[in-house]
Short mmCIF file of N, CA and C in Angstrom, two decimals:
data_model
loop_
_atom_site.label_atom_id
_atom_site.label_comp_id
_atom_site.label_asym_id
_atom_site.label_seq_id
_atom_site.Cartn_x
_atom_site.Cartn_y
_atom_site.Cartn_z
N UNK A 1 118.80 98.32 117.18
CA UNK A 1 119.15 97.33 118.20
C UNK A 1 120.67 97.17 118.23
N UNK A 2 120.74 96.95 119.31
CA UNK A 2 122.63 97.27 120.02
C UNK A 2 123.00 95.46 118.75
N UNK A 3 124.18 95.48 118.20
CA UNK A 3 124.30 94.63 117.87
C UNK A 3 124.83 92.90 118.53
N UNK A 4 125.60 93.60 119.89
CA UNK A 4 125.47 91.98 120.85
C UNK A 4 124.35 91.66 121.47
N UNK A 5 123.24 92.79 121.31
CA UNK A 5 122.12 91.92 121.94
C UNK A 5 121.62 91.27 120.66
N UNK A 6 121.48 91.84 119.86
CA UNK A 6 121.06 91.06 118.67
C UNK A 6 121.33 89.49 117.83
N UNK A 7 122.81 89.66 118.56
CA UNK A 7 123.42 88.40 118.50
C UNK A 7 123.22 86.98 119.64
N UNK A 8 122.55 87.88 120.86
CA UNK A 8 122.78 87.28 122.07
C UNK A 8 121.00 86.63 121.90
N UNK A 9 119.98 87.65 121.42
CA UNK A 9 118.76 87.17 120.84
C UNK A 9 118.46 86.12 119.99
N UNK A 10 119.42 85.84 119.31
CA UNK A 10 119.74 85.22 118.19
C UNK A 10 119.82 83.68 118.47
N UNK A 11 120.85 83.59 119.68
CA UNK A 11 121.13 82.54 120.25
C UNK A 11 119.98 82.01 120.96
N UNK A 12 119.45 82.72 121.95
CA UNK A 12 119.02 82.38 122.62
C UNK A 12 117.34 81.69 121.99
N UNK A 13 117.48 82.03 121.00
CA UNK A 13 116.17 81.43 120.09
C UNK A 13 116.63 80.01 119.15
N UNK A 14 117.79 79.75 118.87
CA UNK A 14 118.19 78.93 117.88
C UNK A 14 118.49 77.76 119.17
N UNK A 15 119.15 78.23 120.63
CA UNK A 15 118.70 77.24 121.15
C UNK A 15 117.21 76.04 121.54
N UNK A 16 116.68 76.90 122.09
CA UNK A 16 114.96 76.05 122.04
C UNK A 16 114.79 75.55 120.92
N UNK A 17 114.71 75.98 119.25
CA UNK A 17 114.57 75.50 118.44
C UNK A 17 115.60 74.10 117.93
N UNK A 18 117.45 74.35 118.37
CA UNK A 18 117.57 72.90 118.32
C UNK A 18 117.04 71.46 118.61
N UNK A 19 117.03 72.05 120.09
CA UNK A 19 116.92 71.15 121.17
C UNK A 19 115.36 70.69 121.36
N UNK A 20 114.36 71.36 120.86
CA UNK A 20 113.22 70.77 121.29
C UNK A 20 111.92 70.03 119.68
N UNK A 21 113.14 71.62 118.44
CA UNK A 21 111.68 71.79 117.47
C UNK A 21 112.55 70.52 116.29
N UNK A 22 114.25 70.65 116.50
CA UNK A 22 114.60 70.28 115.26
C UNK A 22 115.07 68.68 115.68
N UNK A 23 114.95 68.57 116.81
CA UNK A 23 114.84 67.13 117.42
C UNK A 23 113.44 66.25 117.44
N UNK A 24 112.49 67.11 117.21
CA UNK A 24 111.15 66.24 117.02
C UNK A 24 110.72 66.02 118.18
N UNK A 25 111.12 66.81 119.74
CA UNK A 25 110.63 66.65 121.27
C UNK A 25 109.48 67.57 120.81
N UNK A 26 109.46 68.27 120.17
CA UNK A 26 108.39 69.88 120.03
C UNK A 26 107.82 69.87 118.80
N UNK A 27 107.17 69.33 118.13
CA UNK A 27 106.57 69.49 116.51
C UNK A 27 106.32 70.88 116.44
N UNK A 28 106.55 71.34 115.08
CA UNK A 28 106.38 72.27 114.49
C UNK A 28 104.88 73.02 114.64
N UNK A 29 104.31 71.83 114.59
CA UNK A 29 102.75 72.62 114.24
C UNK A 29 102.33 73.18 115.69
N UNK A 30 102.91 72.52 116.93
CA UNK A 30 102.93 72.70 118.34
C UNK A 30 103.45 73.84 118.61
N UNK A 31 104.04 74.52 118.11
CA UNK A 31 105.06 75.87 118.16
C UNK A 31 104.13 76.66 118.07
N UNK A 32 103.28 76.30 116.59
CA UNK A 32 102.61 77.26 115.85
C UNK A 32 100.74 77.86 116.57
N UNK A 33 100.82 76.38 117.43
CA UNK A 33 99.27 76.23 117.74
C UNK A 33 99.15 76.54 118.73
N UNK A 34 99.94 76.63 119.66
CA UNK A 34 100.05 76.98 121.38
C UNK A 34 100.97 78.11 121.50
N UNK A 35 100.03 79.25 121.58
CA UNK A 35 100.98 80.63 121.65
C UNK A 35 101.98 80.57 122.63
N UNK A 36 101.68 79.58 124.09
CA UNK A 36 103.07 79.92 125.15
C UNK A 36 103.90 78.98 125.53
N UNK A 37 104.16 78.28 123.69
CA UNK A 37 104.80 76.35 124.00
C UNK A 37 106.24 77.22 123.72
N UNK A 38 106.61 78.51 122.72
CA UNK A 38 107.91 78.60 122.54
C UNK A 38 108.66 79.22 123.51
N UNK A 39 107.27 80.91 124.11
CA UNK A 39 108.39 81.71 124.67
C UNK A 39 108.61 80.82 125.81
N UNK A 40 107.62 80.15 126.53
CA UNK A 40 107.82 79.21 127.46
C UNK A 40 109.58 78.52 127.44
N UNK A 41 109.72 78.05 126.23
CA UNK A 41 110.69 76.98 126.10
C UNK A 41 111.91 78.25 125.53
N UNK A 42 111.78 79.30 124.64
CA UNK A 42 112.66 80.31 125.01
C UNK A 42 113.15 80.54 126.11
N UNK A 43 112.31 80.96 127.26
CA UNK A 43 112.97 81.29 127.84
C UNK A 43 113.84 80.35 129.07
N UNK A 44 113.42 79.16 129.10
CA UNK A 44 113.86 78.41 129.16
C UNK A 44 115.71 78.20 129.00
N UNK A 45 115.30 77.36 127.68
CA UNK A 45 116.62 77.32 126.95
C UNK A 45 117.18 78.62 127.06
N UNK A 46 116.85 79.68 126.22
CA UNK A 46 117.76 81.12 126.07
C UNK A 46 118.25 81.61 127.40
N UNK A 47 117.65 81.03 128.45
CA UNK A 47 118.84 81.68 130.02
C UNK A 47 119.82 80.99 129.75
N UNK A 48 119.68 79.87 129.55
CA UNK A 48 120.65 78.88 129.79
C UNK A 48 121.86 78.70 129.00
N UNK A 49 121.43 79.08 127.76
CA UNK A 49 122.67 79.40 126.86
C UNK A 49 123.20 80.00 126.73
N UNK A 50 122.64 81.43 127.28
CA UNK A 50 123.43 82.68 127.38
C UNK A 50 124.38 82.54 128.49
N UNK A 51 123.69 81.97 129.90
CA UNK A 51 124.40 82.03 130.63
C UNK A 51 126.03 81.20 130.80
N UNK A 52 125.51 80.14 130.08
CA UNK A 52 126.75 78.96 129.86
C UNK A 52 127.77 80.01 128.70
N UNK A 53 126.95 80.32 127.86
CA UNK A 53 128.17 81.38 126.65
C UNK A 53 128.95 82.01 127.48
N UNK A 54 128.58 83.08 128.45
CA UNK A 54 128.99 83.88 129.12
C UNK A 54 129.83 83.73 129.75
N UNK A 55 129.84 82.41 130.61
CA UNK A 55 130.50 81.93 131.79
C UNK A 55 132.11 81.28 130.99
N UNK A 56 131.51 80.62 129.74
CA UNK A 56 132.47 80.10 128.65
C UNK A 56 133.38 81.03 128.22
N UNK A 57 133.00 81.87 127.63
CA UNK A 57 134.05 83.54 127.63
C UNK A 57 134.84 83.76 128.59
N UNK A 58 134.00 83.97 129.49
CA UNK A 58 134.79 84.65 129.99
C UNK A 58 136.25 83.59 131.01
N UNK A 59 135.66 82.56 130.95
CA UNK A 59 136.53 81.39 131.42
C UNK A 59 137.52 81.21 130.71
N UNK A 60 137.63 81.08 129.30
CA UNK A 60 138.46 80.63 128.11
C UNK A 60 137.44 79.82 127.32
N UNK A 61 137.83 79.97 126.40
CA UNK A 61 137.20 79.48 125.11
C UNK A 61 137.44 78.18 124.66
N UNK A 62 137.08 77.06 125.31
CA UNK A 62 137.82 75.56 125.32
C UNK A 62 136.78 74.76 125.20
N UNK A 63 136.04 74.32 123.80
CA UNK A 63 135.85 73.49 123.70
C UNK A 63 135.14 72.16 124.68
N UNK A 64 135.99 71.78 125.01
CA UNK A 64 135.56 70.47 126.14
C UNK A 64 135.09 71.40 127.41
N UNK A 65 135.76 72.37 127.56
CA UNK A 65 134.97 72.79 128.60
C UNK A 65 133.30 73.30 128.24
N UNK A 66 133.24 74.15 126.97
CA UNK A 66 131.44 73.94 126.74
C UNK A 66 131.03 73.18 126.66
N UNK A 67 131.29 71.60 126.39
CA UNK A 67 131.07 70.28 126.25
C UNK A 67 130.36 70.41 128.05
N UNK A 68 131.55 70.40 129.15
CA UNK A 68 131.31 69.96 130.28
C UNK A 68 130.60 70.80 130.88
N UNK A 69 130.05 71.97 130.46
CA UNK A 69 129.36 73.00 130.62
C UNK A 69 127.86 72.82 130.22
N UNK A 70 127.49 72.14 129.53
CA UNK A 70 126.72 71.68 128.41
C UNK A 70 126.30 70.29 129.51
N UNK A 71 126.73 69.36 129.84
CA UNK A 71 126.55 68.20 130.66
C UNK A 71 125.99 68.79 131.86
N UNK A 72 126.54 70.19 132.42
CA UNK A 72 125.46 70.51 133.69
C UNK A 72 124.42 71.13 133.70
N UNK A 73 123.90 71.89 132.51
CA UNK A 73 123.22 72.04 131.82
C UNK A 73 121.74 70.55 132.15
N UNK A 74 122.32 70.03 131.24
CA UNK A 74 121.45 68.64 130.90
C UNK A 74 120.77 68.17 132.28
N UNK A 75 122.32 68.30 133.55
CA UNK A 75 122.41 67.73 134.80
C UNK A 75 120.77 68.63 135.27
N UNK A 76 120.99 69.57 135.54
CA UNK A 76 120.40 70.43 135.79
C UNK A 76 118.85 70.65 135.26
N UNK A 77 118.70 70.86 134.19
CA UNK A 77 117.55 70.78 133.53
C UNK A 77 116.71 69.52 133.38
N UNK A 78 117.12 68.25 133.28
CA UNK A 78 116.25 67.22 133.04
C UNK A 78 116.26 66.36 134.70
N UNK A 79 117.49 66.22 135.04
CA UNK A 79 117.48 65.88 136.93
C UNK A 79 117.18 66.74 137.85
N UNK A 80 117.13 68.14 137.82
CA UNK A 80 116.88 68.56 138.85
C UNK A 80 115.25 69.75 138.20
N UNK A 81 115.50 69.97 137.32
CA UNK A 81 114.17 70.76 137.66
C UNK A 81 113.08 69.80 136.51
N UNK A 82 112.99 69.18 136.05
CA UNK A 82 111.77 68.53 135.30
C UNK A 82 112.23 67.30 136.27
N UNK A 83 112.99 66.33 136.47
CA UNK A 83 113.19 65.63 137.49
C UNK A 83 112.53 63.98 136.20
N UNK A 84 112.64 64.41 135.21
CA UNK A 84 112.34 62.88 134.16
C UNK A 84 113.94 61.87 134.67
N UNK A 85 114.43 61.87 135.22
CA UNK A 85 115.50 60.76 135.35
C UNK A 85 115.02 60.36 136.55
N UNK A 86 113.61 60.46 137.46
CA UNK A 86 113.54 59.94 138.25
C UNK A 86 112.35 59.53 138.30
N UNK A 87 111.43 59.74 137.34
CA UNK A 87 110.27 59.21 137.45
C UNK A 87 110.18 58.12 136.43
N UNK A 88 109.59 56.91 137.11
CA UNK A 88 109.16 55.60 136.34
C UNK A 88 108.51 55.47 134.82
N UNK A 89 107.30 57.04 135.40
CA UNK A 89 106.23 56.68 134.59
C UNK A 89 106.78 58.02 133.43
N UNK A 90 107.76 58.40 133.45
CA UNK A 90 107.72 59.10 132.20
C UNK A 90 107.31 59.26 130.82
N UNK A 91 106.63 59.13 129.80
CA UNK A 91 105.76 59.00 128.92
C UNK A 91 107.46 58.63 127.71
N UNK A 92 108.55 59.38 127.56
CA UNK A 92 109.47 59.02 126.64
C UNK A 92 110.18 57.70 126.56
N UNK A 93 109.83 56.93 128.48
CA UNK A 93 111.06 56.31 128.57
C UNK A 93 110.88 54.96 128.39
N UNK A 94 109.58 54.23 127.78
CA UNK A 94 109.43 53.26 126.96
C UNK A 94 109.99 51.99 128.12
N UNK A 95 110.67 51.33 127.60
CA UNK A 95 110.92 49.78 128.09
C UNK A 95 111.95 50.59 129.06
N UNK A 96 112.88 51.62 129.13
CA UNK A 96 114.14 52.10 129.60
C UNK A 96 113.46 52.21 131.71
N UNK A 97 112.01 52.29 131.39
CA UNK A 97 111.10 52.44 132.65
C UNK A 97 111.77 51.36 133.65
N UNK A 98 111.70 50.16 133.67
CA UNK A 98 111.70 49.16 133.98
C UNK A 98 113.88 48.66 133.89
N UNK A 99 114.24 48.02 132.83
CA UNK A 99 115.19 47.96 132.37
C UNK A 99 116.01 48.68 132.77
N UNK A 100 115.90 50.08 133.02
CA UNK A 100 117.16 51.34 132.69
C UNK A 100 117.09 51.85 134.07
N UNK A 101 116.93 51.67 135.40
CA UNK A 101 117.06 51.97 136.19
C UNK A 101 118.23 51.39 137.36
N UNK A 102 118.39 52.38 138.27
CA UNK A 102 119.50 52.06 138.74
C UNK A 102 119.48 52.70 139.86
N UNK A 103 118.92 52.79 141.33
CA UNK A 103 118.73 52.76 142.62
C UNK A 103 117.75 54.28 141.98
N UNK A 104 116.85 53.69 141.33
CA UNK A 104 115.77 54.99 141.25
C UNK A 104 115.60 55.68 140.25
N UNK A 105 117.11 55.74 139.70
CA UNK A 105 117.61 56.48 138.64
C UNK A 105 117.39 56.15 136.93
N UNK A 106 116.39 56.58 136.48
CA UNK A 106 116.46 56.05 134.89
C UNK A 106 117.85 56.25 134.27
N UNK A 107 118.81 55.45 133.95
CA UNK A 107 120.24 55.74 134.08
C UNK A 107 120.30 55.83 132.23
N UNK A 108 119.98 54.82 131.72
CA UNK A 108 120.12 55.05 130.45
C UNK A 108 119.51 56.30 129.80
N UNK A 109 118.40 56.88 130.35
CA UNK A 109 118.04 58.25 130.28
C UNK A 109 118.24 59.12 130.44
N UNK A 110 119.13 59.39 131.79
CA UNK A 110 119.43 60.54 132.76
C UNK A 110 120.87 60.41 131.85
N UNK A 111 121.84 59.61 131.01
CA UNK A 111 122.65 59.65 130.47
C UNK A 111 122.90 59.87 128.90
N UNK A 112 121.41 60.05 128.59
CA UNK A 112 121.17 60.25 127.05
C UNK A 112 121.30 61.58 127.33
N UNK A 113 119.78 61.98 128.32
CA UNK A 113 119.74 63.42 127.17
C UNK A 113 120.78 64.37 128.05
N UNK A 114 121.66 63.85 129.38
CA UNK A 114 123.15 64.62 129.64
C UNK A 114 123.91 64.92 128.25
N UNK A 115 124.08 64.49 127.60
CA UNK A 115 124.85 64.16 126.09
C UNK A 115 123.85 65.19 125.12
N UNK A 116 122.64 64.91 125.03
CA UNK A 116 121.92 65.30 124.00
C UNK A 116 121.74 66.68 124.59
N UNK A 117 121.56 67.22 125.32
CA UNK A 117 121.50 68.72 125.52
C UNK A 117 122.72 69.57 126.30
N UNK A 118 123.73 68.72 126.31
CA UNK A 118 124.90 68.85 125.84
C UNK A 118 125.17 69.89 124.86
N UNK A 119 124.78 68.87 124.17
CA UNK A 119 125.35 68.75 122.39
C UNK A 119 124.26 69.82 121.70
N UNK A 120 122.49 69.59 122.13
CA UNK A 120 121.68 70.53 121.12
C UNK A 120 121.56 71.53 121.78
N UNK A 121 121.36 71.83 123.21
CA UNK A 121 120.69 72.73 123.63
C UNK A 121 122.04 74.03 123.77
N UNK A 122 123.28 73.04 123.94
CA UNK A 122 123.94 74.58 124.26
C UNK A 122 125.53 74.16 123.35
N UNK A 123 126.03 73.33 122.95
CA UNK A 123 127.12 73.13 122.11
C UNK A 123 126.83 73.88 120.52
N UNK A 124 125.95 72.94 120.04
CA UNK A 124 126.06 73.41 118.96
C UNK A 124 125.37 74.69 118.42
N UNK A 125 124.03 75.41 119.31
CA UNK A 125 123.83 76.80 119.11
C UNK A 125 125.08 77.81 119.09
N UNK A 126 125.66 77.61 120.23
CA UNK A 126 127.04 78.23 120.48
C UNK A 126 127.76 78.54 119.32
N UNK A 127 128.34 77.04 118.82
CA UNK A 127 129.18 77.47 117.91
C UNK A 127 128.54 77.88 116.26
N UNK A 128 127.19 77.42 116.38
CA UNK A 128 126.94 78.09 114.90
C UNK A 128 126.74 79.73 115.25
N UNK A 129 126.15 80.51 116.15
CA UNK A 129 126.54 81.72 116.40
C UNK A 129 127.52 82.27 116.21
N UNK A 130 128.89 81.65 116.81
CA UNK A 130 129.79 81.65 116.93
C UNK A 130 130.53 82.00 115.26
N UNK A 131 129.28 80.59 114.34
CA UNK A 131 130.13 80.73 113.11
C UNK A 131 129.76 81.93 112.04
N UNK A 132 128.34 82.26 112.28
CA UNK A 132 127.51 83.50 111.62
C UNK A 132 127.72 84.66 111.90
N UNK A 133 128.61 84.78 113.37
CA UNK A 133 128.97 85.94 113.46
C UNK A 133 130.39 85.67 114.39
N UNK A 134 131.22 85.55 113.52
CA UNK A 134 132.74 85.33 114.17
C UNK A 134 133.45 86.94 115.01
N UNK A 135 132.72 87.45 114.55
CA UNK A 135 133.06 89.06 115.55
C UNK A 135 132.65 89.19 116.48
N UNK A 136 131.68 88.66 116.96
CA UNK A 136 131.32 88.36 118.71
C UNK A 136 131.91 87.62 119.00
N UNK A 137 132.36 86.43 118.67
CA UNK A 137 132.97 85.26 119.09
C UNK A 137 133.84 84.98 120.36
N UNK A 138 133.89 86.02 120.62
CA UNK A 138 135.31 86.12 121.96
C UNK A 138 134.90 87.15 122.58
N UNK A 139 133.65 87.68 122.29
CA UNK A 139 133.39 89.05 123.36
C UNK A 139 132.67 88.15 124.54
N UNK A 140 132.47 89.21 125.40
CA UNK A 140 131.28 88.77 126.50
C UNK A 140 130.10 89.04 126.73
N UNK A 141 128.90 88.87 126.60
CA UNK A 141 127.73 89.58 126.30
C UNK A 141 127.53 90.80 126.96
N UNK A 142 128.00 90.89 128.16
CA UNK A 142 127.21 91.90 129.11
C UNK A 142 127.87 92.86 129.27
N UNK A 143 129.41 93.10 128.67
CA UNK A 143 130.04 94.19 128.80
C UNK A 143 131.81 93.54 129.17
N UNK A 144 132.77 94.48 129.46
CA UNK A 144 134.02 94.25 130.90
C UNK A 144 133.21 94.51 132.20
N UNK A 145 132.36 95.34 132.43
CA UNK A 145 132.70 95.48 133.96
C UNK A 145 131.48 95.46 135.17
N UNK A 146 131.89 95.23 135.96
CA UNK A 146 130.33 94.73 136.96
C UNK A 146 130.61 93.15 137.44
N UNK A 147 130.00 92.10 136.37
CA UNK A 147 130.25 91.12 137.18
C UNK A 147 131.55 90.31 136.65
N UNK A 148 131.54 89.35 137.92
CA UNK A 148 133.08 88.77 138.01
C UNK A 148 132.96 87.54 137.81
N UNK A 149 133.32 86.60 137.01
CA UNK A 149 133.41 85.09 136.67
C UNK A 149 134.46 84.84 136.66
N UNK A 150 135.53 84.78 137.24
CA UNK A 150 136.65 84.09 136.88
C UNK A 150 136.63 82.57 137.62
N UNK A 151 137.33 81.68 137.06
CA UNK A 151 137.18 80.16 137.30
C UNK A 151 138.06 80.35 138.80
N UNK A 152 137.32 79.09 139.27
CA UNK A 152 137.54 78.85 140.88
C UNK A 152 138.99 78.25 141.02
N UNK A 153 139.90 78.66 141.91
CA UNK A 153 141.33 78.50 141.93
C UNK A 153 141.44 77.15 142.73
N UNK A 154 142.10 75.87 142.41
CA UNK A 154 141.93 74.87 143.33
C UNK A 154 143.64 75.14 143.80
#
């Protein structure tokens, strides 16, 4: 096996497992008992981290920017495609149902897990990759040449 995919595999598995198994959203034994709870949530997470790594590279390597990279992420995944910052009856969101809303918006929610998958789903996979294998660290997964990311010129 090519060794940046191996690395890029790597990631893309240690994400789902932050963010869902080592946070207690996903029990362990749930992983183990439902053959299509991980790749499900692999593949999931693992687009998403790769793709944010990628975009991060090749942008510059800054910190706050995977941070803010990481926030659209969250934006994205919990507001727009599971859509839990907008439903009442969400099963996590406890008293926050009622209380935590804000023209529709579960706000204290839709502002947690912005932060929390942030931080698990694509910050900190990143950089422990990052730290296990410091020789990828600055490459780009997919190669130099073909596609083009460079940041938008204002």
């Amino acid at each position: 096996m090519n060794p940046k995919t191996k690395v890029a595999l790597i990631l893309s598995l240690i994400s789902p497992f932050f963010a869902e198994v080592l946070s207690g959203s996903t029990p362990p034994l749930e992983v183990l008992t439902e053959p299509l709870s991980f790749p499900f949530l692999w593949a999931y997470y693992g687009a998403g981290v790769l793709l944010i790594r990628e975009v991060w590279v090749r942008w510059g390597r800054n910190y706050i920017r995977l941070m803010l990279f990481g926030f659209i992420y969250g934006i994205v995944e919990e507001g727009l495609v599971i859509k839990s910052w907008f439903n009442p009856d969400w099963p996590d969101l406890d008293v926050f149902s009622v209380y935590g809303r804000v023209w529709g918006v579960n706000a204290v929610w839709a502002v947690w897990l912005t932060i929390f998958h942030s931080l698990m789903s694509i910050t900190m996979p990143i950089m422990v990759v990052d730290a296990l294998y410091p020789e990828f660290s600055g490459e780009n997964s997919w190669g130099g040449g073909g596609l083009s990311l460079r940041p938008p010129r204002f």
